[in-house]
Amino acid sequence: MSEAARKGMKPKKNRAGLWGIYLALALIYIWAFSGMNLPEIKPTAGQITKSIFNGMFHPDWDYVSDPGGEDLLHGLLDTLAIAALGTFISAVLCVPFAFWAAANMSKGKAASGTGKFVLSFIRTFPELVMAIMFIKAVGPGSFAGVLALGLHSIGMLGKLFSEEVENMDLGPTEALMATGANRFQILWFAVIPQVITGFLSYTLYRFEINVRSAAVLGVIGAGGIGTPLIFALTSRDWNRVGIILLGIIVMVTVIDLISGYLRRKIV
Amino acid sequence: MKVGIQKVIEFKNVSKTYPNGVKGLKNINLTIEKGEFVVVVGLSGAGKSTLLRSINRLNEVTEGEIVIAGKSITNSSGASLRRIRRDIGMIFQSFNLVKRSTVLRNVLSGRVGYHSTFRTVLGLFPNEDVNLAFEALERVNILDKAYTRADQLSGGQQQRVSIARALAQEAKIILADEPVASLDPLTTKHVMDDLRRINQELGITTVVNLHHVDLAQEYATRIIGMRAGEIVFDGPVEEATDDKFSEIYGRPLQNNELLGATV
Amino acid sequence: MMNQPIKTSIPKPPSKIKNYVTLLLVLFLLWGSSIQTDSSLAELVAGFPNMMDLLNQMVPPNWGYFDNITDAMLETIRMAVIGTTFGAILAIPIALFSASNLIQNIWVFYPIRFILNLIRTVPDLLLASIFVAIFGLGSLPGILALMVFSIGLIAKLTYESIEAIDPGPLEAMEAVGANKIQLIVFGVIPQVAAHFISYVLYTFEINVRAAAVLGLVGAGGIGLFYNKTLGFLEYDKTSSIIIYTLVAVLAIDYISTKLREKLL
Ligand SMILES: Nc1ncnc2c1ncn2[C@@H]1O[C@H](COP(=O)(O)OP(=O)(O)OP(=O)(O)O)[C@@H](O)[C@H]1O
Ligand SMILES: [Mg+2]
C-alpha cells in the first residue's frame, strides 16, 4: 500500500476543533447556571402537588357533561373545532407559498429562497402572539384561535409541502407539456396527483400538532379548553384541573391514533 | 414538390448551443415526410435527444427554424405553440406517466390540449374522448388495465400506456427517445411492433432514437446517423449497411450495440 | 381515424362512493367546526381595520426597548439550555429501559413507553401553567415544563434509534460474554451517540421557541413582557419583543442546524 493511501485511511480527527467545542459548551453551561439564582420553593408546593394528583384520581366527573353549561365536552369539542378549521385554512393558504418556495417550480434561486425565508419567518412568529393580535381584531374567543392557527401553521405546512414538490418526478410534467397542455393543466394533471397524498398526510400531522396548540390558546383567551383550565388552576379547584387534564390527555391520544391510522392508509 | 408527399418536419439551418457552451446541434438541415419511420442512431452524446426534443421545443434551439406541417414551431408561442405540440406525441425512456393516477387518466391527459382549462380540471371529458382512450388502450392490448394505477404495471405495460397517450392525443407525429432502453428484449419487440403497426396503419410519422443497430435495421424505413451534433448519414434502411454504421460510430460495431439473437 | 370496433369489453370503473362519502364527511366536519367556533368571514373583514390599526401602532418598533429586554432574552435562552440539559440527562436511562432490543421484558418497556406517550400529550404551556400553580411565578416552573417536555421527546426519538441499531455487534459481544453494562457502553452508545446529540439540539431549538412564550403564563423569560406591554397598549414595544425573539430564534436555529448537519 502506498504512503498516500495509508494516510487516507486513517480517520482524520480535528482535535483542536473538538476541544474548541468542549470549551464553548463549558462556557455556555457556566453562563447558564451562574445566571440562575437559586429558586426559592414555596412551602406550599408539596401540598399543591399532592392536591393536583389527588384531583387527578378524584376528578370532578360532574363537569364532564353539564347540559346547558360550559362543560368539559364542550371545551374539548371547541378545541377540536379550532384545530380542524385552523389546519384546513393553513393547508389551503400554504399551497401557493409551497410552490413559491419550491426550487423546481419557482423562477430562479432568488425567488425560492425568498419564499423559504418568508415561511421560516411565519414559522418563528409565535402563534400565541398571533392569537393576541387576532383577538384585537375579532375579539376574544375561538375565532381568534382559528385565525392564529390558520396563519401560523402556514409556516410549517408550507415548508413540508414545498419539500414534497421538490422531490417530485418532473417527467410527467414534461410529458404533459409535450401534449400541448397549458400551465394550469400541467399543474392539475402532472403535479397535483403526485403531491396530493403527501399534502394530505402532512395536513393530518399538522392537525395532531394543532390539537395540542388549540388546547393552549385558551390561556390567553382564544377559545378552547385552555380557558376553563386556567380558571380552575387560579381558583385552586384541583378536582376540576384533574378532569380537564384527563380530558386533554384522552382527546390528544385518540386524535393521534385516528390520524396516524389515516396517514398510514393514505400512503 | 411531388404529389402525395408532404413535408411534416423541416429543420432549416438549426443549431443548438447549451448554456455551458456544448454544441448539441450544428447547422442541421433535414426534411421528414409523412408516414416515414425514421430511426436516429449515434454514439452516446451525439445529439440524438437534442435533435428529437427540438422538434416539439422541449429544447430551445439557438439558431435556425423548425417547421411542423407548414407552421414554424420555433416562432410560435402561447396557444399556437400548444396547438402545434398537440399534434406531436412523445414517448420517453422512463415512460413519464403519473404513477399514482389510473391508466385511463394518464391516457386522457393526452386530450387536455383539446379542451378549456375549466373543462379538463373538472374532469368533464366528452364521451368521444373516453372512447378514444379506450380504443388507444385496445390498440396496445392493455384495455383490461384501464382502471389500474400506473405504478402497478410492468415497464413494458407502462410504455404501452404512454403510446396509448400519444394515440389518444391523435398525434400526427410520434417522437420516441429511446423508448425501449429500459425494457427486456421480448418486451422491446412488443413495443417496437406496436410503434410500427401504428405507423403503418394510421400513417403517423414516427421518429425514434435507438441504441441498437439491429433494431434500427429491422424497423426503420429511413436511418439518420449523428455524430458530434451533425448528421453524418441519412438514407433509406437498405443503404445502412454495417460498414455505414461503423462510419457513424467512427469504429467497428460492438456487441452491446446489437440486441443479438435474443429477439 | 381509429374506427375499428373494440373487441375486448371495456372494464367497469371502480365505485367512487367511498370518495364522495369521505368528501362529504370532511365538509360536514369543517362546517360543524365553523359553527362551533363562531367563525365568520364577515367578522374578519369587519375586524380587519382594527388589525391594521394595531399593525400601524406596532411599526416602527421601539428600538430603545431592546436594552430593557436583553436580560429577559438571556434568561429565556438559559431556561432552554437548562431545561433541555436536564431533560436530556433524564431521558438516557428512560430510553434505555424503553428499547425492546435491550430490555426484553415487556412489563418494563411497555409501561415506560405508555408514560412517555402520556407526557407528550400535554402541551408544554399547560405543563408550565400547572408548575406555576405549584411553585409560583418565576423561571423554575418554566424550566421544569421544558424539562418534562424534553424527556418525552428525546427519550422517544432515542429509544427508536436504539431499536434501529445494527444487531450484529451486539450479538458478537453477547457471544463473548459481555454483560448488559458492557453491552450498552461498547455496543449501543457508539452507535446512537451522534443521533442522541442531534435530537438534543433539535429539542433545544423547539425549547427556545417555547421558552419565549412561557412568560405568558408567568413561567419566566421574555414572554412576561408581552403581558406588560400589551396591558399598557405599548404596541411598539411589543413589536420590539417579537423582532428580538425572531432574531434570536433564527440565529440559534441556524447554528444548531449547522451543528446537526456536521454530526450526521
Ligand atoms: N442540459 C444540457 N446542458 C448542457 N449540455 C447538455 C445538456 N443536455 C445535453 N448536453 C450535451 O449535448 C450533447 C448531446 O446530448 P444528447 O443528450 O442529445 O445526446 P444523445 O445522443 O441523446 O446521447 P444518449 O445516447 O446518451 O442519450 C452531449 O455532449 C451532452 O453532454
Ligand atoms: Mg439521449
PDB file of N, CA and C in Angstrom, chain A residues 39-106:
ATOM      1  N   PRO A  39     -33.739  28.988  43.002  1.00  0.00           N
ATOM      2  CA  PRO A  39     -35.161  29.249  43.156  1.00  0.00           C
ATOM      3  C   PRO A  39     -35.609  28.945  44.585  1.00  0.00           C
ATOM      4  N   GLU A  40     -36.426  29.827  45.103  1.00  0.00           N
ATOM      5  CA  GLU A  40     -36.996  29.526  46.415  1.00  0.00           C
ATOM      6  C   GLU A  40     -38.319  28.823  46.178  1.00  0.00           C
ATOM      7  N   ILE A  41     -38.422  27.673  46.757  1.00  0.00           N
ATOM      8  CA  ILE A  41     -39.624  26.883  46.527  1.00  0.00           C
ATOM      9  C   ILE A  41     -40.645  27.205  47.606  1.00  0.00           C
ATOM     10  N   LYS A  42     -41.823  27.519  47.137  1.00  0.00           N
ATOM     11  CA  LYS A  42     -42.887  27.869  48.078  1.00  0.00           C
ATOM     12  C   LYS A  42     -43.137  26.704  49.036  1.00  0.00           C
ATOM     13  N   PRO A  43     -43.358  26.981  50.287  1.00  0.00           N
ATOM     14  CA  PRO A  43     -43.579  25.891  51.246  1.00  0.00           C
ATOM     15  C   PRO A  43     -44.832  25.086  50.905  1.00  0.00           C
ATOM     16  N   THR A  44     -45.741  25.733  50.167  1.00  0.00           N
ATOM     17  CA  THR A  44     -46.994  25.035  49.852  1.00  0.00           C
ATOM     18  C   THR A  44     -46.866  24.093  48.662  1.00  0.00           C
ATOM     19  N   ALA A  45     -45.675  24.104  48.007  1.00  0.00           N
ATOM     20  CA  ALA A  45     -45.527  23.369  46.749  1.00  0.00           C
ATOM     21  C   ALA A  45     -45.917  21.902  46.884  1.00  0.00           C
ATOM     22  N   GLY A  46     -45.381  21.270  47.917  1.00  0.00           N
ATOM     23  CA  GLY A  46     -45.659  19.842  48.090  1.00  0.00           C
ATOM     24  C   GLY A  46     -47.149  19.603  48.270  1.00  0.00           C
ATOM     25  N   GLN A  47     -47.731  20.466  49.095  1.00  0.00           N
ATOM     26  CA  GLN A  47     -49.169  20.394  49.354  1.00  0.00           C
ATOM     27  C   GLN A  47     -49.974  20.453  48.056  1.00  0.00           C
ATOM     28  N   ILE A  48     -49.611  21.430  47.198  1.00  0.00           N
ATOM     29  CA  ILE A  48     -50.375  21.628  45.957  1.00  0.00           C
ATOM     30  C   ILE A  48     -50.188  20.443  45.013  1.00  0.00           C
ATOM     31  N   THR A  49     -48.917  19.963  44.940  1.00  0.00           N
ATOM     32  CA  THR A  49     -48.666  18.808  44.078  1.00  0.00           C
ATOM     33  C   THR A  49     -49.566  17.653  44.486  1.00  0.00           C
ATOM     34  N   LYS A  50     -49.610  17.460  45.818  1.00  0.00           N
ATOM     35  CA  LYS A  50     -50.444  16.368  46.317  1.00  0.00           C
ATOM     36  C   LYS A  50     -51.906  16.588  45.922  1.00  0.00           C
ATOM     37  N   SER A  51     -52.341  17.824  46.045  1.00  0.00           N
ATOM     38  CA  SER A  51     -53.735  18.120  45.705  1.00  0.00           C
ATOM     39  C   SER A  51     -54.013  17.849  44.235  1.00  0.00           C
ATOM     40  N   ILE A  52     -53.044  18.227  43.384  1.00  0.00           N
ATOM     41  CA  ILE A  52     -53.280  18.017  41.945  1.00  0.00           C
ATOM     42  C   ILE A  52     -53.395  16.532  41.647  1.00  0.00           C
ATOM     43  N   PHE A  53     -52.452  15.745  42.223  1.00  0.00           N
ATOM     44  CA  PHE A  53     -52.531  14.303  41.986  1.00  0.00           C
ATOM     45  C   PHE A  53     -53.823  13.755  42.550  1.00  0.00           C
ATOM     46  N   ASN A  54     -54.184  14.266  43.710  1.00  0.00           N
ATOM     47  CA  ASN A  54     -55.448  13.895  44.325  1.00  0.00           C
ATOM     48  C   ASN A  54     -56.605  14.179  43.367  1.00  0.00           C
ATOM     49  N   GLY A  55     -56.541  15.371  42.769  1.00  0.00           N
ATOM     50  CA  GLY A  55     -57.585  15.771  41.835  1.00  0.00           C
ATOM     51  C   GLY A  55     -57.619  14.868  40.622  1.00  0.00           C
ATOM     52  N   MET A  56     -56.401  14.456  40.170  1.00  0.00           N
ATOM     53  CA  MET A  56     -56.331  13.567  39.008  1.00  0.00           C
ATOM     54  C   MET A  56     -57.041  12.254  39.300  1.00  0.00           C
ATOM     55  N   PHE A  57     -56.912  11.796  40.568  1.00  0.00           N
ATOM     56  CA  PHE A  57     -57.503  10.496  40.897  1.00  0.00           C
ATOM     57  C   PHE A  57     -58.933  10.618  41.406  1.00  0.00           C
ATOM     58  N   HIS A  58     -59.327  11.828  41.773  1.00  0.00           N
ATOM     59  CA  HIS A  58     -60.731  12.066  42.120  1.00  0.00           C
ATOM     60  C   HIS A  58     -61.284  13.174  41.247  1.00  0.00           C
ATOM     61  N   PRO A  59     -61.352  12.915  39.949  1.00  0.00           N
ATOM     62  CA  PRO A  59     -61.766  14.000  39.056  1.00  0.00           C
ATOM     63  C   PRO A  59     -63.213  14.403  39.298  1.00  0.00           C
ATOM     64  N   ASP A  60     -63.493  15.610  38.886  1.00  0.00           N
ATOM     65  CA  ASP A  60     -64.813  16.201  39.047  1.00  0.00           C
ATOM     66  C   ASP A  60     -65.699  15.704  37.901  1.00  0.00           C
ATOM     67  N   TRP A  61     -66.210  14.464  38.070  1.00  0.00           N
ATOM     68  CA  TRP A  61     -66.944  13.841  36.955  1.00  0.00           C
ATOM     69  C   TRP A  61     -68.148  14.655  36.519  1.00  0.00           C
ATOM     70  N   ASP A  62     -68.745  15.403  37.462  1.00  0.00           N
ATOM     71  CA  ASP A  62     -69.938  16.188  37.119  1.00  0.00           C
ATOM     72  C   ASP A  62     -69.649  17.200  36.019  1.00  0.00           C
ATOM     73  N   TYR A  63     -68.347  17.593  35.943  1.00  0.00           N
ATOM     74  CA  TYR A  63     -68.003  18.639  34.988  1.00  0.00           C
ATOM     75  C   TYR A  63     -67.986  18.109  33.551  1.00  0.00           C
ATOM     76  N   VAL A  64     -67.892  16.755  33.393  1.00  0.00           N
ATOM     77  CA  VAL A  64     -67.763  16.195  32.046  1.00  0.00           C
ATOM     78  C   VAL A  64     -68.890  16.674  31.147  1.00  0.00           C
ATOM     79  N   SER A  65     -70.096  16.500  31.611  1.00  0.00           N
ATOM     80  CA  SER A  65     -71.211  16.942  30.794  1.00  0.00           C
ATOM     81  C   SER A  65     -72.217  17.663  31.669  1.00  0.00           C
ATOM     82  N   ASP A  66     -72.432  18.916  31.366  1.00  0.00           N
ATOM     83  CA  ASP A  66     -73.349  19.730  32.155  1.00  0.00           C
ATOM     84  C   ASP A  66     -74.275  20.412  31.166  1.00  0.00           C
ATOM     85  N   PRO A  67     -75.459  19.804  30.947  1.00  0.00           N
ATOM     86  CA  PRO A  67     -76.336  20.331  29.894  1.00  0.00           C
ATOM     87  C   PRO A  67     -76.584  21.822  30.076  1.00  0.00           C
ATOM     88  N   GLY A  68     -76.355  22.551  29.013  1.00  0.00           N
ATOM     89  CA  GLY A  68     -76.619  23.989  29.062  1.00  0.00           C
ATOM     90  C   GLY A  68     -75.454  24.797  29.579  1.00  0.00           C
ATOM     91  N   GLY A  69     -74.507  24.153  30.266  1.00  0.00           N
ATOM     92  CA  GLY A  69     -73.409  24.928  30.848  1.00  0.00           C
ATOM     93  C   GLY A  69     -72.123  24.749  30.079  1.00  0.00           C
ATOM     94  N   GLU A  70     -71.091  25.401  30.584  1.00  0.00           N
ATOM     95  CA  GLU A  70     -69.763  25.263  29.995  1.00  0.00           C
ATOM     96  C   GLU A  70     -69.112  24.032  30.606  1.00  0.00           C
ATOM     97  N   ASP A  71     -69.168  22.903  29.889  1.00  0.00           N
ATOM     98  CA  ASP A  71     -68.618  21.687  30.477  1.00  0.00           C
ATOM     99  C   ASP A  71     -67.389  21.217  29.708  1.00  0.00           C
ATOM    100  N   LEU A  72     -66.850  20.082  30.152  1.00  0.00           N
ATOM    101  CA  LEU A  72     -65.613  19.564  29.562  1.00  0.00           C
ATOM    102  C   LEU A  72     -65.783  19.218  28.087  1.00  0.00           C
ATOM    103  N   LEU A  73     -66.868  18.451  27.793  1.00  0.00           N
ATOM    104  CA  LEU A  73     -67.061  18.020  26.408  1.00  0.00           C
ATOM    105  C   LEU A  73     -67.156  19.219  25.477  1.00  0.00           C
ATOM    106  N   HIS A  74     -67.851  20.241  25.953  1.00  0.00           N
ATOM    107  CA  HIS A  74     -67.982  21.467  25.191  1.00  0.00           C
ATOM    108  C   HIS A  74     -66.607  22.056  24.885  1.00  0.00           C
ATOM    109  N   GLY A  75     -65.788  22.135  25.924  1.00  0.00           N
ATOM    110  CA  GLY A  75     -64.452  22.717  25.766  1.00  0.00           C
ATOM    111  C   GLY A  75     -63.594  21.905  24.813  1.00  0.00           C
ATOM    112  N   LEU A  76     -63.667  20.573  24.947  1.00  0.00           N
ATOM    113  CA  LEU A  76     -62.861  19.714  24.068  1.00  0.00           C
ATOM    114  C   LEU A  76     -63.331  19.831  22.628  1.00  0.00           C
ATOM    115  N   LEU A  77     -64.649  19.847  22.446  1.00  0.00           N
ATOM    116  CA  LEU A  77     -65.199  19.976  21.099  1.00  0.00           C
ATOM    117  C   LEU A  77     -64.740  21.286  20.467  1.00  0.00           C
ATOM    118  N   ASP A  78     -64.772  22.320  21.260  1.00  0.00           N
ATOM    119  CA  ASP A  78     -64.332  23.623  20.802  1.00  0.00           C
ATOM    120  C   ASP A  78     -62.863  23.549  20.368  1.00  0.00           C
ATOM    121  N   THR A  79     -62.063  22.884  21.196  1.00  0.00           N
ATOM    122  CA  THR A  79     -60.638  22.746  20.886  1.00  0.00           C
ATOM    123  C   THR A  79     -60.436  22.032  19.554  1.00  0.00           C
ATOM    124  N   LEU A  80     -61.157  20.928  19.385  1.00  0.00           N
ATOM    125  CA  LEU A  80     -61.039  20.175  18.132  1.00  0.00           C
ATOM    126  C   LEU A  80     -61.472  21.012  16.939  1.00  0.00           C
ATOM    127  N   ALA A  81     -62.566  21.758  17.128  1.00  0.00           N
ATOM    128  CA  ALA A  81     -63.072  22.572  16.015  1.00  0.00           C
ATOM    129  C   ALA A  81     -62.053  23.632  15.629  1.00  0.00           C
ATOM    130  N   ILE A  82     -61.437  24.257  16.638  1.00  0.00           N
ATOM    131  CA  ILE A  82     -60.407  25.267  16.336  1.00  0.00           C
ATOM    132  C   ILE A  82     -59.270  24.631  15.543  1.00  0.00           C
ATOM    133  N   ALA A  83     -58.834  23.454  16.011  1.00  0.00           N
ATOM    134  CA  ALA A  83     -57.715  22.789  15.350  1.00  0.00           C
ATOM    135  C   ALA A  83     -58.076  22.404  13.921  1.00  0.00           C
ATOM    136  N   ALA A  84     -59.280  21.841  13.745  1.00  0.00           N
ATOM    137  CA  ALA A  84     -59.673  21.373  12.410  1.00  0.00           C
ATOM    138  C   ALA A  84     -59.758  22.529  11.424  1.00  0.00           C
ATOM    139  N   LEU A  85     -60.443  23.585  11.840  1.00  0.00           N
ATOM    140  CA  LEU A  85     -60.631  24.707  10.921  1.00  0.00           C
ATOM    141  C   LEU A  85     -59.309  25.428  10.664  1.00  0.00           C
ATOM    142  N   GLY A  86     -58.527  25.608  11.720  1.00  0.00           N
ATOM    143  CA  GLY A  86     -57.223  26.263  11.552  1.00  0.00           C
ATOM    144  C   GLY A  86     -56.334  25.473  10.604  1.00  0.00           C
ATOM    145  N   THR A  87     -56.322  24.145  10.772  1.00  0.00           N
ATOM    146  CA  THR A  87     -55.500  23.309   9.899  1.00  0.00           C
ATOM    147  C   THR A  87     -55.964  23.413   8.463  1.00  0.00           C
ATOM    148  N   PHE A  88     -57.296  23.374   8.274  1.00  0.00           N
ATOM    149  CA  PHE A  88     -57.836  23.459   6.910  1.00  0.00           C
ATOM    150  C   PHE A  88     -57.416  24.771   6.244  1.00  0.00           C
ATOM    151  N   ILE A  89     -57.601  25.865   6.986  1.00  0.00           N
ATOM    152  CA  ILE A  89     -57.254  27.167   6.409  1.00  0.00           C
ATOM    153  C   ILE A  89     -55.790  27.202   6.009  1.00  0.00           C
ATOM    154  N   SER A  90     -54.912  26.722   6.894  1.00  0.00           N
ATOM    155  CA  SER A  90     -53.487  26.811   6.569  1.00  0.00           C
ATOM    156  C   SER A  90     -53.128  25.872   5.432  1.00  0.00           C
ATOM    157  N   ALA A  91     -53.794  24.710   5.369  1.00  0.00           N
ATOM    158  CA  ALA A  91     -53.474  23.768   4.287  1.00  0.00           C
ATOM    159  C   ALA A  91     -53.828  24.363   2.933  1.00  0.00           C
ATOM    160  N   VAL A  92     -54.887  25.170   2.892  1.00  0.00           N
ATOM    161  CA  VAL A  92     -55.254  25.800   1.624  1.00  0.00           C
ATOM    162  C   VAL A  92     -54.307  26.964   1.322  1.00  0.00           C
ATOM    163  N   LEU A  93     -54.106  27.813   2.345  1.00  0.00           N
ATOM    164  CA  LEU A  93     -53.320  29.022   2.108  1.00  0.00           C
ATOM    165  C   LEU A  93     -51.851  28.730   1.823  1.00  0.00           C
ATOM    166  N   CYS A  94     -51.342  27.603   2.342  1.00  0.00           N
ATOM    167  CA  CYS A  94     -49.901  27.387   2.205  1.00  0.00           C
ATOM    168  C   CYS A  94     -49.519  26.881   0.827  1.00  0.00           C
ATOM    169  N   VAL A  95     -50.501  26.446   0.025  1.00  0.00           N
ATOM    170  CA  VAL A  95     -50.153  25.856  -1.278  1.00  0.00           C
ATOM    171  C   VAL A  95     -49.388  26.839  -2.181  1.00  0.00           C
ATOM    172  N   PRO A  96     -49.917  28.064  -2.369  1.00  0.00           N
ATOM    173  CA  PRO A  96     -49.122  28.990  -3.193  1.00  0.00           C
ATOM    174  C   PRO A  96     -47.733  29.257  -2.610  1.00  0.00           C
ATOM    175  N   PHE A  97     -47.638  29.362  -1.275  1.00  0.00           N
ATOM    176  CA  PHE A  97     -46.331  29.558  -0.644  1.00  0.00           C
ATOM    177  C   PHE A  97     -45.399  28.388  -0.968  1.00  0.00           C
ATOM    178  N   ALA A  98     -45.969  27.175  -0.935  1.00  0.00           N
ATOM    179  CA  ALA A  98     -45.150  25.989  -1.163  1.00  0.00           C
ATOM    180  C   ALA A  98     -44.563  26.014  -2.571  1.00  0.00           C
ATOM    181  N   PHE A  99     -45.383  26.390  -3.563  1.00  0.00           N
ATOM    182  CA  PHE A  99     -44.861  26.422  -4.928  1.00  0.00           C
ATOM    183  C   PHE A  99     -43.861  27.558  -5.109  1.00  0.00           C
ATOM    184  N   TRP A 100     -44.095  28.630  -4.382  1.00  0.00           N
ATOM    185  CA  TRP A 100     -43.158  29.749  -4.412  1.00  0.00           C
ATOM    186  C   TRP A 100     -41.797  29.298  -3.863  1.00  0.00           C
ATOM    187  N   ALA A 101     -41.819  28.546  -2.779  1.00  0.00           N
ATOM    188  CA  ALA A 101     -40.573  28.179  -2.113  1.00  0.00           C
ATOM    189  C   ALA A 101     -39.891  26.967  -2.737  1.00  0.00           C
ATOM    190  N   ALA A 102     -40.608  26.234  -3.614  1.00  0.00           N
ATOM    191  CA  ALA A 102     -40.008  25.031  -4.188  1.00  0.00           C
ATOM    192  C   ALA A 102     -39.030  25.410  -5.296  1.00  0.00           C
ATOM    193  N   ALA A 103     -37.809  24.901  -5.188  1.00  0.00           N
ATOM    194  CA  ALA A 103     -36.751  25.316  -6.110  1.00  0.00           C
ATOM    195  C   ALA A 103     -37.054  24.906  -7.546  1.00  0.00           C
ATOM    196  N   ASN A 104     -37.798  23.811  -7.737  1.00  0.00           N
ATOM    197  CA  ASN A 104     -38.029  23.347  -9.107  1.00  0.00           C
ATOM    198  C   ASN A 104     -39.268  23.973  -9.744  1.00  0.00           C
ATOM    199  N   MET A 105     -39.984  24.814  -9.008  1.00  0.00           N
ATOM    200  CA  MET A 105     -41.189  25.441  -9.559  1.00  0.00           C
ATOM    201  C   MET A 105     -41.007  26.949  -9.688  1.00  0.00           C
ATOM    202  N   SER A 106     -40.201  27.519  -8.813  1.00  0.00           N
ATOM    203  CA  SER A 106     -40.025  28.957  -8.815  1.00  0.00           C
ATOM    204  C   SER A 106     -39.081  29.366  -9.939  1.00  0.00           C
TER     205      SER A 106
END
